[in-house]
Coordinates of C-alpha atoms in Angstrom, one line a residue:
M1343 CA -93.3 59.5 -96.9
T1344 CA -94.3 62.4 -94.8
Q1345 CA -94.7 65.6 -96.8
D1346 CA -92.2 68.2 -95.9
R1347 CA -93.6 70.9 -93.4
P1348 CA -90.7 73.0 -92.3
L1349 CA -92.5 74.9 -89.7
I1350 CA -93.6 72.0 -87.9
G1351 CA -90.1 70.4 -88.2
I1352 CA -88.7 73.4 -86.7
L1353 CA -91.3 73.6 -83.8
L1354 CA -90.5 70.2 -82.9
M1355 CA -86.7 70.6 -82.8
I1356 CA -87.4 73.7 -80.5
G1357 CA -89.2 71.4 -78.4
F1358 CA -86.3 69.0 -78.4
C1359 CA -83.9 72.1 -77.6
A1360 CA -86.2 72.6 -74.3
V1361 CA -86.7 69.0 -73.2
A1362 CA -82.9 67.8 -73.6
P1363 CA -81.4 70.3 -71.4
L1364 CA -84.3 70.0 -68.7
G1365 CA -83.5 66.1 -68.8
D1366 CA -79.8 67.1 -68.2
A1367 CA -80.8 69.4 -65.4
T1368 CA -82.9 66.6 -63.6
A1369 CA -79.6 64.3 -63.9
K1370 CA -77.7 67.0 -62.3
I1371 CA -80.2 67.5 -59.5
L1372 CA -80.1 63.6 -58.8
G1373 CA -76.2 63.4 -59.4
D1374 CA -75.6 64.1 -55.6
T1375 CA -77.8 61.2 -54.3
I1376 CA -78.4 58.6 -56.9
P1377 CA -75.6 56.6 -58.2
L1378 CA -74.7 56.9 -62.0
V1379 CA -75.5 53.5 -62.9
Q1380 CA -78.9 53.5 -61.1
L1381 CA -79.6 56.6 -63.3
L1382 CA -78.7 54.9 -66.8
L1383 CA -80.7 51.9 -65.7
V1384 CA -83.8 54.1 -65.1
R1385 CA -83.0 56.1 -68.5
F1386 CA -82.9 53.1 -70.7
A1387 CA -85.4 50.9 -68.9
I1388 CA -88.2 53.6 -69.3
Q1389 CA -87.1 54.3 -73.0
A1390 CA -88.0 50.7 -73.8
V1391 CA -91.0 50.6 -71.9
V1392 CA -92.5 53.9 -73.3
L1393 CA -91.6 53.2 -76.8
L1394 CA -93.0 49.5 -76.8
P1395 CA -96.7 50.7 -76.8
I1396 CA -95.9 52.9 -79.6
I1397 CA -94.2 50.2 -81.6
F1398 CA -97.4 48.0 -81.2
G1399 CA -99.8 50.8 -82.0
T1400 CA -98.1 51.5 -85.2
G1401 CA -97.3 48.0 -86.3
I1402 CA -93.8 48.7 -86.8
S1403 CA -91.6 45.6 -86.9
L1404 CA -88.8 45.2 -84.4
R1405 CA -87.1 42.1 -86.4
M1406 CA -83.5 42.9 -87.3
S1407 CA -80.8 40.7 -89.2
P1408 CA -77.9 39.4 -87.2
R1409 CA -75.8 42.2 -89.1
L1410 CA -78.4 45.0 -88.0
L1411 CA -78.3 43.4 -84.5
R1412 CA -74.4 43.8 -84.2
I1413 CA -74.4 47.3 -85.2
T1414 CA -77.2 48.3 -82.9
F1415 CA -75.3 46.6 -80.2
L1416 CA -72.4 48.9 -80.9
R1417 CA -74.5 52.0 -81.2
T1418 CA -76.3 51.1 -77.8
V1419 CA -72.8 50.8 -76.1
L1420 CA -71.8 54.3 -77.6
H1421 CA -75.1 55.7 -76.2
I1422 CA -74.6 54.4 -72.8
I1423 CA -71.0 55.7 -72.7
G1424 CA -72.0 59.2 -74.0
I1425 CA -75.0 59.5 -71.5
A1426 CA -72.8 58.4 -68.7
A1427 CA -69.9 60.7 -69.4
M1428 CA -72.7 63.6 -69.8
F1429 CA -74.3 62.8 -66.6
T1430 CA -70.9 62.6 -64.8
S1431 CA -69.8 66.0 -66.1
L1432 CA -73.1 67.5 -64.8
R1433 CA -72.0 66.5 -61.2
Y1434 CA -69.2 69.0 -61.7
L1435 CA -70.0 71.6 -64.3
P1436 CA -72.7 74.2 -64.7
L1437 CA -75.3 72.9 -67.1
A1438 CA -74.8 75.5 -69.8
D1439 CA -71.0 74.8 -69.7
A1440 CA -71.3 71.2 -70.2
V1441 CA -73.9 71.7 -72.9
A1442 CA -71.7 74.0 -74.9
I1443 CA -68.6 72.2 -74.6
A1444 CA -70.4 69.1 -76.0
F1445 CA -71.3 71.1 -79.0
V1446 CA -67.9 70.6 -80.2
M1447 CA -69.7 67.7 -81.9
P1448 CA -70.3 69.2 -85.4
F1449 CA -66.7 70.0 -85.7
I1450 CA -65.6 66.6 -84.7
M1451 CA -68.4 65.0 -87.2
L1452 CA -66.8 67.3 -90.0
A1453 CA -63.5 65.8 -89.2
F1454 CA -64.7 62.2 -89.1
G1455 CA -66.6 62.7 -92.4
A1456 CA -63.4 63.5 -94.1
T1457 CA -61.3 60.8 -92.4
F1458 CA -63.7 57.9 -92.6
L1459 CA -66.3 58.8 -95.4
G1460 CA -63.8 60.6 -97.9
E1461 CA -65.9 63.8 -97.6
E1462 CA -64.3 66.9 -99.0
V1463 CA -63.6 69.7 -96.5
G1464 CA -62.4 72.9 -97.7
P1465 CA -60.5 75.7 -96.2
R1466 CA -63.4 77.7 -95.1
R1467 CA -64.7 74.9 -93.1
I1468 CA -61.5 74.0 -91.6
A1469 CA -60.9 77.6 -90.4
A1470 CA -64.5 77.5 -88.9
C1471 CA -63.6 74.2 -87.1
T1472 CA -60.4 75.9 -85.8
V1473 CA -62.5 78.9 -84.6
G1474 CA -65.1 76.5 -82.8
F1475 CA -62.3 74.7 -81.0
I1476 CA -61.1 77.8 -79.8
G1477 CA -64.5 79.0 -78.6
T1478 CA -64.8 75.4 -76.8
L1479 CA -61.3 76.0 -75.1
L1480 CA -62.5 79.4 -73.7
V1481 CA -65.5 77.5 -72.2
V1482 CA -63.3 74.6 -70.7
Q1483 CA -60.5 76.8 -69.4
P1484 CA -62.4 78.2 -66.4
S1485 CA -64.0 75.1 -65.6
F1486 CA -60.8 73.1 -65.9
A1487 CA -59.3 75.5 -63.5
A1488 CA -62.2 74.9 -60.9
V1489 CA -62.8 71.2 -61.3
G1490 CA -59.9 69.5 -63.1
W1491 CA -60.3 66.7 -65.6
P1492 CA -64.1 66.2 -65.4
A1493 CA -64.1 69.6 -67.4
L1494 CA -63.1 67.5 -70.3
L1495 CA -65.8 65.0 -70.0
P1496 CA -68.2 66.8 -72.6
I1497 CA -65.4 66.7 -75.0
V1498 CA -65.7 62.9 -74.6
V1499 CA -69.2 63.1 -74.9
A1500 CA -69.0 64.9 -78.2
F1501 CA -66.3 62.1 -79.6
V1502 CA -68.6 59.3 -78.5
F1503 CA -71.6 60.7 -79.8
S1504 CA -69.9 61.7 -83.1
F1505 CA -69.2 57.9 -83.6
Y1506 CA -72.7 57.1 -82.5
M1507 CA -74.0 59.4 -85.3
L1508 CA -71.8 57.8 -87.8
V1509 CA -73.0 54.4 -86.9
S1510 CA -76.6 55.8 -86.9
R1511 CA -76.0 57.2 -90.5
H1512 CA -74.8 53.6 -91.5
I1513 CA -78.1 51.9 -90.8
A1514 CA -80.6 54.9 -90.9
K1515 CA -82.2 53.6 -94.1
E1516 CA -82.3 49.9 -93.2
C1517 CA -84.2 50.3 -89.8
D1518 CA -87.2 52.6 -88.6
P1519 CA -85.7 55.0 -85.9
L1520 CA -88.5 54.2 -83.2
A1521 CA -87.7 50.3 -83.7
L1522 CA -84.1 51.1 -83.3
Q1523 CA -84.4 53.2 -80.2
T1524 CA -86.7 50.4 -78.7
V1525 CA -84.5 47.7 -79.4
S1526 CA -81.7 49.8 -78.1
G1527 CA -83.6 50.3 -75.0
F1528 CA -83.9 46.6 -74.4
M1529 CA -80.3 45.8 -75.2
A1530 CA -79.0 48.6 -72.9
T1531 CA -81.2 47.6 -69.7
P1532 CA -79.9 43.9 -69.2
M1533 CA -76.3 45.4 -70.1
I1534 CA -76.6 47.8 -67.2
V1535 CA -78.0 45.1 -65.0
V1536 CA -74.9 42.9 -65.6
L1537 CA -72.7 45.8 -64.7
L1538 CA -74.6 46.4 -61.4
A1539 CA -74.4 42.5 -60.7
F1540 CA -70.7 42.7 -61.0
T1541 CA -70.5 45.9 -58.8
W1542 CA -72.8 44.8 -56.2
G1543 CA -72.0 45.9 -52.7
R1544 CA -70.1 48.8 -53.7
D1545 CA -71.5 52.1 -52.1
D1546 CA -70.2 55.0 -54.1
S1547 CA -71.6 57.7 -56.4
F1548 CA -71.1 55.4 -59.5
F1549 CA -72.2 51.8 -58.6
G1550 CA -74.9 50.6 -56.4
I1551 CA -78.5 51.0 -55.8
V1552 CA -80.2 53.3 -53.3
T1553 CA -83.7 53.8 -52.5
P1554 CA -84.9 57.1 -53.6
N1555 CA -87.4 59.0 -51.7
A1556 CA -90.7 60.4 -53.2
T1557 CA -89.1 63.5 -54.9
E1558 CA -86.3 61.4 -56.2
T1559 CA -88.7 58.7 -57.5
W1560 CA -90.5 61.2 -59.6
L1561 CA -87.2 62.8 -60.9
L1562 CA -86.1 59.6 -61.9
L1563 CA -89.1 58.8 -64.0
A1564 CA -88.8 62.3 -65.5
I1565 CA -85.1 61.5 -66.6
G1566 CA -86.5 58.4 -68.6
V1567 CA -89.5 60.3 -70.1
L1568 CA -87.6 63.3 -70.9
G1569 CA -84.7 61.5 -72.6
T1570 CA -87.1 59.3 -74.7
C1571 CA -89.3 62.5 -75.5
G1572 CA -86.4 64.4 -76.6
H1573 CA -85.4 61.7 -78.9
L1574 CA -88.8 61.3 -80.3
L1575 CA -89.0 65.2 -80.9
M1576 CA -85.7 65.2 -82.9
T1577 CA -86.8 62.1 -84.8
W1578 CA -90.0 63.5 -85.7
S1579 CA -88.5 66.9 -86.6
L1580 CA -86.5 65.3 -89.3
R1581 CA -89.6 63.6 -90.7
F1582 CA -91.2 67.0 -91.4
A1583 CA -88.1 69.0 -92.4
P1584 CA -84.8 68.3 -93.9
S1585 CA -81.8 68.1 -91.5
A1586 CA -80.2 71.2 -93.1
T1587 CA -83.4 73.3 -92.1
V1588 CA -83.5 72.0 -88.4
A1589 CA -79.9 71.6 -87.5
P1590 CA -79.2 75.1 -86.9
V1591 CA -82.1 75.3 -84.8
Q1592 CA -80.5 72.7 -82.5
Y1593 CA -78.1 75.4 -81.1
L1594 CA -81.0 77.0 -79.4
E1595 CA -80.3 74.2 -76.8
I1596 CA -77.3 76.2 -75.4
P1597 CA -79.7 79.3 -74.4
F1598 CA -82.2 76.8 -73.0
A1599 CA -79.5 75.3 -70.9
T1600 CA -78.2 78.5 -69.8
F1601 CA -81.8 79.5 -68.7
F1602 CA -82.3 76.4 -67.0
G1603 CA -79.0 76.5 -65.1
W1604 CA -79.9 80.0 -63.9
L1605 CA -83.5 79.1 -63.1
I1606 CA -82.6 75.8 -61.1
F1607 CA -79.1 76.1 -59.9
S1608 CA -78.4 80.0 -60.0
D1609 CA -75.6 79.4 -62.5
L1610 CA -74.7 81.6 -65.1
P1611 CA -71.3 81.3 -67.4
N1612 CA -68.8 83.7 -66.6
G1613 CA -67.6 86.3 -69.2
L1614 CA -65.0 84.2 -70.8
A1615 CA -67.2 81.2 -70.7
A1616 CA -70.0 83.3 -72.3
L1617 CA -67.5 84.6 -74.8
G1618 CA -66.5 80.8 -75.8
I1619 CA -70.3 80.0 -76.1
A1620 CA -70.9 82.7 -78.5
I1621 CA -67.8 82.0 -80.7
T1622 CA -68.6 78.2 -80.7
M1623 CA -72.4 78.9 -81.7
A1624 CA -71.2 81.3 -84.4
A1625 CA -68.7 78.9 -85.9
G1626 CA -71.1 75.8 -85.7
L1627 CA -73.9 77.8 -87.4
Y1628 CA -71.5 78.8 -90.0
V1629 CA -70.4 75.4 -90.8
L1630 CA -74.0 74.1 -91.0
F1631 CA -75.2 77.0 -93.1
R1632 CA -72.1 76.3 -95.4
E1633 CA -72.9 72.5 -95.6
R1634 CA -76.4 73.4 -96.7
R1635 CA -75.2 75.9 -99.2
L1636 CA -72.8 73.4 -100.7
A1637 CA -75.6 70.6 -100.7
Q1638 CA -77.6 73.0 -103.1
P1639 CA -77.6 72.1 -106.7
R1640 CA -75.5 74.5 -108.8
P1641 CA -77.3 76.2 -111.7
S1642 CA -75.7 73.8 -114.3
E1643 CA -76.7 70.9 -112.3
A1644 CA -80.3 72.2 -111.9

């Protein structure tokens, strides 16, 4: 077991918060010229290729039981759908708005925990979730007025990744996270190739293959590397610090996304969206700190 080192864990999570929106920004740049399925193919193929040497170097086994393989397959499908929805939303929405709307996920996770895992959810956390949803609606409203249904795609991302996290929790103690991501990359790549085969000849923004120029080639490589590195940073942060310590830090992803959106696309949230982002962050942080407080043993239990 790795000894807890909270500072290292927090720094690694900050790294994730910077890398993840940068990867999303790269996908947004390429969204106008590279079909969605081609972006997904590169994203997962590079994940498999980058992680495989690490697996060999560390001696981690990739063997899985048939049951684990079935669950990993489901997890991989959810991962593909979630990233596809996020990449599609970025074609229509400012980077900060898309990321902020997707941060409704902690509230969905709380609801799923109560529904599927029988976890107790008290009135304070229900109130915080309600406030958080209101904040999310404030971000969605101007975006929906501007672009229509694509403004709802980050909510789809939140729902899909909530299921993804539930599945991941289910097998977290049975499989090394690096092995899980490597197998997932090798599962996703042929799945996307099959999808390309069935849609071959279509020439639109979602299906097909185009020949990238030199700049686009480097950006495609960056999508895969940034996505893989972001996951590794998050995984490693949890090896050095408990999730209750690093989870609040993840909300730094929103200001990072706002900064990259301004720097690369000259986009900034309008007043209503900025208010919604602030409300969502405050409600989400309250839920996280409330979860951590309830997880601490009471004096009589210590």
